[in-house]
């Protein structure tokens, strides 16, 4: 990721939202953002800082904490909070006011090579978001030279599978329940069509 704020050492910081809390309306309300960013995301960061204080993880970057604790049964709480802290910062950057539309040229070509068309990519991504049973994330990632769709459960991250995240959509209920109740498909499709920040994905290709 190009911005170094996500890599800052302990205490892990809650990066500022990259836009005003009402910037994603009407797709995502300021009310949802106030809970999702101000309570959930902040909670993961605060919990993580408590868990890593005076441990071997206190001087590690967030990415390092995630890869060091992944799959270790006695480090689950640290992994979950670290990955959720990272995932949320990445999610906020995956969205923007007046997003959606056509991807920029370089990314578009890569999507067409990998999926056949931008529409096919969006369809597969949306289906993955809908197909994630329970809480999790639906991602576009770079796998070698190809763009792929992957879904992860709970806090799990493509970073631990050697994949490079390009964009993500949070499909935990807290991401959409205040605005959409149980209608996850309406939330996911509105995010892809109206908020997704294709330029951020193109930056992440580099
Ligand atoms: Mn969330």
PDB file of C-alpha atoms in Angstrom, residues 18-191:
ATOM      1  CA  UNK A  18     -10.239   9.444   3.670  1.00  0.00           C
ATOM      2  CA  UNK A  19     -13.521  11.420   3.343  1.00  0.00           C
ATOM      3  CA  UNK A  20     -16.296  12.975   5.432  1.00  0.00           C
ATOM      4  CA  UNK A  21     -18.604  10.541   7.230  1.00  0.00           C
ATOM      5  CA  UNK A  22     -21.498  11.506   4.927  1.00  0.00           C
ATOM      6  CA  UNK A  23     -19.446  11.297   1.694  1.00  0.00           C
ATOM      7  CA  UNK A  24     -20.755   7.837   0.761  1.00  0.00           C
ATOM      8  CA  UNK A  25     -24.443   8.714   1.095  1.00  0.00           C
ATOM      9  CA  UNK A  26     -26.948   7.619  -0.027  1.00  0.00           C
ATOM     10  CA  UNK A  27     -25.309   4.192  -0.543  1.00  0.00           C
ATOM     11  CA  UNK A  28     -23.751   4.087   2.951  1.00  0.00           C
ATOM     12  CA  UNK A  29     -25.177   6.488   5.533  1.00  0.00           C
ATOM     13  CA  UNK A  30     -23.207   8.698   7.908  1.00  0.00           C
ATOM     14  CA  UNK A  31     -24.926   6.739  10.682  1.00  0.00           C
ATOM     15  CA  UNK A  32     -23.441   3.462   9.443  1.00  0.00           C
ATOM     16  CA  UNK A  33     -20.013   5.089   9.087  1.00  0.00           C
ATOM     17  CA  UNK A  34     -20.202   6.507  12.614  1.00  0.00           C
ATOM     18  CA  UNK A  35     -20.646   3.015  14.062  1.00  0.00           C
ATOM     19  CA  UNK A  36     -18.533   1.112  11.539  1.00  0.00           C
ATOM     20  CA  UNK A  37     -15.510   3.401  11.626  1.00  0.00           C
ATOM     21  CA  UNK A  38     -15.973   5.063  15.018  1.00  0.00           C
ATOM     22  CA  UNK A  39     -16.880   1.931  17.009  1.00  0.00           C
ATOM     23  CA  UNK A  40     -16.007  -1.268  15.103  1.00  0.00           C
ATOM     24  CA  UNK A  41     -12.801  -0.211  13.340  1.00  0.00           C
ATOM     25  CA  UNK A  42     -11.619   1.816  16.334  1.00  0.00           C
ATOM     26  CA  UNK A  43     -12.412  -1.146  18.582  1.00  0.00           C
ATOM     27  CA  UNK A  44     -10.140  -3.479  16.599  1.00  0.00           C
ATOM     28  CA  UNK A  45      -7.278  -0.970  16.800  1.00  0.00           C
ATOM     29  CA  UNK A  46      -7.773  -0.357  20.534  1.00  0.00           C
ATOM     30  CA  UNK A  47      -8.028  -4.092  21.292  1.00  0.00           C
ATOM     31  CA  UNK A  48      -4.924  -4.819  19.243  1.00  0.00           C
ATOM     32  CA  UNK A  49      -2.880  -2.205  21.088  1.00  0.00           C
ATOM     33  CA  UNK A  50      -3.924  -3.715  24.425  1.00  0.00           C
ATOM     34  CA  UNK A  51      -3.078  -7.235  23.225  1.00  0.00           C
ATOM     35  CA  UNK A  52       0.372  -6.402  21.845  1.00  0.00           C
ATOM     36  CA  UNK A  53       1.545  -4.039  24.587  1.00  0.00           C
ATOM     37  CA  UNK A  54       4.896  -5.231  25.923  1.00  0.00           C
ATOM     38  CA  UNK A  55       4.956  -8.294  23.661  1.00  0.00           C
ATOM     39  CA  UNK A  56       7.177  -9.328  20.743  1.00  0.00           C
ATOM     40  CA  UNK A  57       4.530  -7.808  18.440  1.00  0.00           C
ATOM     41  CA  UNK A  58       4.735  -4.283  19.868  1.00  0.00           C
ATOM     42  CA  UNK A  59       7.438  -3.177  17.442  1.00  0.00           C
ATOM     43  CA  UNK A  60       6.083  -4.869  14.325  1.00  0.00           C
ATOM     44  CA  UNK A  61       4.206  -3.314  11.448  1.00  0.00           C
ATOM     45  CA  UNK A  62       0.554  -4.248  11.149  1.00  0.00           C
ATOM     46  CA  UNK A  63       1.294  -6.452   8.110  1.00  0.00           C
ATOM     47  CA  UNK A  64       4.041  -8.267  10.000  1.00  0.00           C
ATOM     48  CA  UNK A  65       1.743  -8.890  12.982  1.00  0.00           C
ATOM     49  CA  UNK A  66      -0.841 -10.371  10.593  1.00  0.00           C
ATOM     50  CA  UNK A  67       1.563 -12.719   8.827  1.00  0.00           C
ATOM     51  CA  UNK A  68       3.325 -13.718  12.085  1.00  0.00           C
ATOM     52  CA  UNK A  69       0.112 -14.671  13.900  1.00  0.00           C
ATOM     53  CA  UNK A  70      -1.876 -16.238  11.023  1.00  0.00           C
ATOM     54  CA  UNK A  71      -2.828 -19.832  11.695  1.00  0.00           C
ATOM     55  CA  UNK A  72      -1.405 -19.849  15.240  1.00  0.00           C
ATOM     56  CA  UNK A  73      -4.065 -21.095  17.665  1.00  0.00           C
ATOM     57  CA  UNK A  74      -2.608 -19.250  20.666  1.00  0.00           C
ATOM     58  CA  UNK A  75      -2.469 -15.942  18.756  1.00  0.00           C
ATOM     59  CA  UNK A  76      -6.015 -15.871  17.385  1.00  0.00           C
ATOM     60  CA  UNK A  77      -7.115 -12.734  19.232  1.00  0.00           C
ATOM     61  CA  UNK A  78      -4.095 -10.759  18.032  1.00  0.00           C
ATOM     62  CA  UNK A  79      -4.534 -12.011  14.464  1.00  0.00           C
ATOM     63  CA  UNK A  80      -8.249 -11.210  14.404  1.00  0.00           C
ATOM     64  CA  UNK A  81      -7.829  -7.657  15.672  1.00  0.00           C
ATOM     65  CA  UNK A  82      -4.756  -6.941  13.530  1.00  0.00           C
ATOM     66  CA  UNK A  83      -6.329  -8.290  10.346  1.00  0.00           C
ATOM     67  CA  UNK A  84      -9.586  -6.456  11.028  1.00  0.00           C
ATOM     68  CA  UNK A  85      -7.658  -3.211  11.623  1.00  0.00           C
ATOM     69  CA  UNK A  86      -5.876  -3.656   8.268  1.00  0.00           C
ATOM     70  CA  UNK A  87      -8.963  -4.849   6.380  1.00  0.00           C
ATOM     71  CA  UNK A  88     -11.028  -1.838   7.469  1.00  0.00           C
ATOM     72  CA  UNK A  89      -8.395   0.718   6.496  1.00  0.00           C
ATOM     73  CA  UNK A  90      -8.188  -1.019   3.119  1.00  0.00           C
ATOM     74  CA  UNK A  91     -11.995  -1.051   2.804  1.00  0.00           C
ATOM     75  CA  UNK A  92     -12.350   2.700   3.417  1.00  0.00           C
ATOM     76  CA  UNK A  93      -9.780   3.303   0.693  1.00  0.00           C
ATOM     77  CA  UNK A  94     -11.595   0.919  -1.647  1.00  0.00           C
ATOM     78  CA  UNK A  95     -14.565   3.297  -1.641  1.00  0.00           C
ATOM     79  CA  UNK A  96     -15.077   6.896  -2.673  1.00  0.00           C
ATOM     80  CA  UNK A  97     -17.827   9.392  -3.291  1.00  0.00           C
ATOM     81  CA  UNK A  98     -19.038   9.076  -6.910  1.00  0.00           C
ATOM     82  CA  UNK A  99     -17.040   5.892  -7.430  1.00  0.00           C
ATOM     83  CA  UNK A 100     -17.972   2.969  -9.659  1.00  0.00           C
ATOM     84  CA  UNK A 101     -18.160   3.482 -13.419  1.00  0.00           C
ATOM     85  CA  UNK A 102     -15.361   2.435 -15.748  1.00  0.00           C
ATOM     86  CA  UNK A 103     -12.002   1.320 -14.363  1.00  0.00           C
ATOM     87  CA  UNK A 104      -8.988   3.306 -15.624  1.00  0.00           C
ATOM     88  CA  UNK A 105      -7.336   1.943 -18.783  1.00  0.00           C
ATOM     89  CA  UNK A 106      -4.495  -0.190 -17.391  1.00  0.00           C
ATOM     90  CA  UNK A 107      -6.703  -1.860 -14.808  1.00  0.00           C
ATOM     91  CA  UNK A 108      -9.537  -2.309 -17.296  1.00  0.00           C
ATOM     92  CA  UNK A 109      -7.282  -4.159 -19.700  1.00  0.00           C
ATOM     93  CA  UNK A 110      -6.052  -6.452 -16.924  1.00  0.00           C
ATOM     94  CA  UNK A 111      -9.635  -7.137 -15.806  1.00  0.00           C
ATOM     95  CA  UNK A 112     -10.639  -7.964 -19.380  1.00  0.00           C
ATOM     96  CA  UNK A 113      -7.700 -10.334 -19.716  1.00  0.00           C
ATOM     97  CA  UNK A 114      -8.576 -12.076 -16.437  1.00  0.00           C
ATOM     98  CA  UNK A 115     -12.394 -12.157 -16.597  1.00  0.00           C
ATOM     99  CA  UNK A 116     -13.352 -11.458 -20.230  1.00  0.00           C
ATOM    100  CA  UNK A 117     -15.100  -8.192 -19.335  1.00  0.00           C
ATOM    101  CA  UNK A 118     -15.570  -5.696 -16.518  1.00  0.00           C
ATOM    102  CA  UNK A 119     -19.179  -6.866 -16.183  1.00  0.00           C
ATOM    103  CA  UNK A 120     -18.075 -10.480 -15.746  1.00  0.00           C
ATOM    104  CA  UNK A 121     -15.620  -9.376 -13.047  1.00  0.00           C
ATOM    105  CA  UNK A 122     -18.310  -7.408 -11.208  1.00  0.00           C
ATOM    106  CA  UNK A 123     -20.709 -10.348 -11.445  1.00  0.00           C
ATOM    107  CA  UNK A 124     -18.183 -12.812 -10.007  1.00  0.00           C
ATOM    108  CA  UNK A 125     -17.208 -10.376  -7.250  1.00  0.00           C
ATOM    109  CA  UNK A 126     -20.829  -9.759  -6.288  1.00  0.00           C
ATOM    110  CA  UNK A 127     -21.537 -13.514  -6.281  1.00  0.00           C
ATOM    111  CA  UNK A 128     -18.549 -14.086  -3.973  1.00  0.00           C
ATOM    112  CA  UNK A 129     -19.824 -11.385  -1.608  1.00  0.00           C
ATOM    113  CA  UNK A 130     -23.243 -13.027  -1.569  1.00  0.00           C
ATOM    114  CA  UNK A 131     -21.771 -16.514  -1.251  1.00  0.00           C
ATOM    115  CA  UNK A 132     -19.696 -15.731   1.846  1.00  0.00           C
ATOM    116  CA  UNK A 133     -21.691 -17.513   4.549  1.00  0.00           C
ATOM    117  CA  UNK A 134     -21.727 -15.322   7.649  1.00  0.00           C
ATOM    118  CA  UNK A 135     -19.134 -12.610   8.227  1.00  0.00           C
ATOM    119  CA  UNK A 136     -16.237 -11.907   5.926  1.00  0.00           C
ATOM    120  CA  UNK A 137     -14.814 -10.018   2.978  1.00  0.00           C
ATOM    121  CA  UNK A 138     -15.007 -10.181  -0.828  1.00  0.00           C
ATOM    122  CA  UNK A 139     -11.774  -9.146  -2.540  1.00  0.00           C
ATOM    123  CA  UNK A 140     -10.238  -8.425  -5.900  1.00  0.00           C
ATOM    124  CA  UNK A 141      -6.620  -9.562  -5.697  1.00  0.00           C
ATOM    125  CA  UNK A 142      -3.589  -9.871  -7.901  1.00  0.00           C
ATOM    126  CA  UNK A 143      -2.362 -13.471  -8.087  1.00  0.00           C
ATOM    127  CA  UNK A 144       0.810 -13.514 -10.141  1.00  0.00           C
ATOM    128  CA  UNK A 145      -0.243 -11.627 -13.270  1.00  0.00           C
ATOM    129  CA  UNK A 146      -3.974 -12.300 -12.993  1.00  0.00           C
ATOM    130  CA  UNK A 147      -6.767 -10.516 -11.189  1.00  0.00           C
ATOM    131  CA  UNK A 148      -8.954 -12.878  -9.195  1.00  0.00           C
ATOM    132  CA  UNK A 149     -11.954 -12.741  -6.873  1.00  0.00           C
ATOM    133  CA  UNK A 150     -11.504 -14.306  -3.443  1.00  0.00           C
ATOM    134  CA  UNK A 151     -13.670 -14.341  -0.339  1.00  0.00           C
ATOM    135  CA  UNK A 152     -12.367 -14.659   3.197  1.00  0.00           C
ATOM    136  CA  UNK A 153     -14.209 -15.525   6.415  1.00  0.00           C
ATOM    137  CA  UNK A 154     -14.292 -13.358   9.535  1.00  0.00           C
ATOM    138  CA  UNK A 155     -10.947 -11.482   9.735  1.00  0.00           C
ATOM    139  CA  UNK A 156      -9.026 -13.621   7.243  1.00  0.00           C
ATOM    140  CA  UNK A 157      -6.812 -11.789   4.801  1.00  0.00           C
ATOM    141  CA  UNK A 158      -5.434 -12.517   1.316  1.00  0.00           C
ATOM    142  CA  UNK A 159      -2.085 -11.258   2.691  1.00  0.00           C
ATOM    143  CA  UNK A 160      -1.573 -14.626   4.402  1.00  0.00           C
ATOM    144  CA  UNK A 161      -2.069 -16.476   1.090  1.00  0.00           C
ATOM    145  CA  UNK A 162       0.569 -14.563  -0.858  1.00  0.00           C
ATOM    146  CA  UNK A 163      -2.079 -12.586  -2.742  1.00  0.00           C
ATOM    147  CA  UNK A 164      -1.973  -8.836  -3.312  1.00  0.00           C
ATOM    148  CA  UNK A 165      -5.247  -7.122  -2.370  1.00  0.00           C
ATOM    149  CA  UNK A 166      -6.575  -4.609  -4.912  1.00  0.00           C
ATOM    150  CA  UNK A 167     -10.034  -3.835  -3.482  1.00  0.00           C
ATOM    151  CA  UNK A 168     -12.328  -5.195  -0.794  1.00  0.00           C
ATOM    152  CA  UNK A 169     -15.967  -5.151   0.264  1.00  0.00           C
ATOM    153  CA  UNK A 170     -16.873  -5.745   3.908  1.00  0.00           C
ATOM    154  CA  UNK A 171     -19.790  -8.177   4.127  1.00  0.00           C
ATOM    155  CA  UNK A 172     -20.058  -8.345   7.906  1.00  0.00           C
ATOM    156  CA  UNK A 173     -23.620  -7.378   8.830  1.00  0.00           C
ATOM    157  CA  UNK A 174     -22.339  -4.305  10.685  1.00  0.00           C
ATOM    158  CA  UNK A 175     -21.288  -2.907   7.280  1.00  0.00           C
ATOM    159  CA  UNK A 176     -24.844  -2.733   5.937  1.00  0.00           C
ATOM    160  CA  UNK A 177     -27.497  -3.683   8.480  1.00  0.00           C
ATOM    161  CA  UNK A 178     -28.497  -0.151   9.527  1.00  0.00           C
ATOM    162  CA  UNK A 179     -29.051   0.844   5.884  1.00  0.00           C
ATOM    163  CA  UNK A 180     -30.086  -2.414   4.197  1.00  0.00           C
ATOM    164  CA  UNK A 181     -31.075  -4.789   7.037  1.00  0.00           C
ATOM    165  CA  UNK A 182     -30.722  -8.306   5.578  1.00  0.00           C
ATOM    166  CA  UNK A 183     -30.436  -7.170   1.928  1.00  0.00           C
ATOM    167  CA  UNK A 184     -26.743  -7.850   1.410  1.00  0.00           C
ATOM    168  CA  UNK A 185     -27.112  -8.021  -2.390  1.00  0.00           C
ATOM    169  CA  UNK A 186     -28.522  -4.479  -2.545  1.00  0.00           C
ATOM    170  CA  UNK A 187     -25.592  -3.183  -0.485  1.00  0.00           C
ATOM    171  CA  UNK A 188     -22.946  -5.083  -2.482  1.00  0.00           C
ATOM    172  CA  UNK A 189     -24.284  -4.105  -5.878  1.00  0.00           C
ATOM    173  CA  UNK A 190     -24.700  -0.453  -4.881  1.00  0.00           C
ATOM    174  CA  UNK A 191     -21.126  -0.395  -3.550  1.00  0.00           C
TER     175      UNK A 191
END
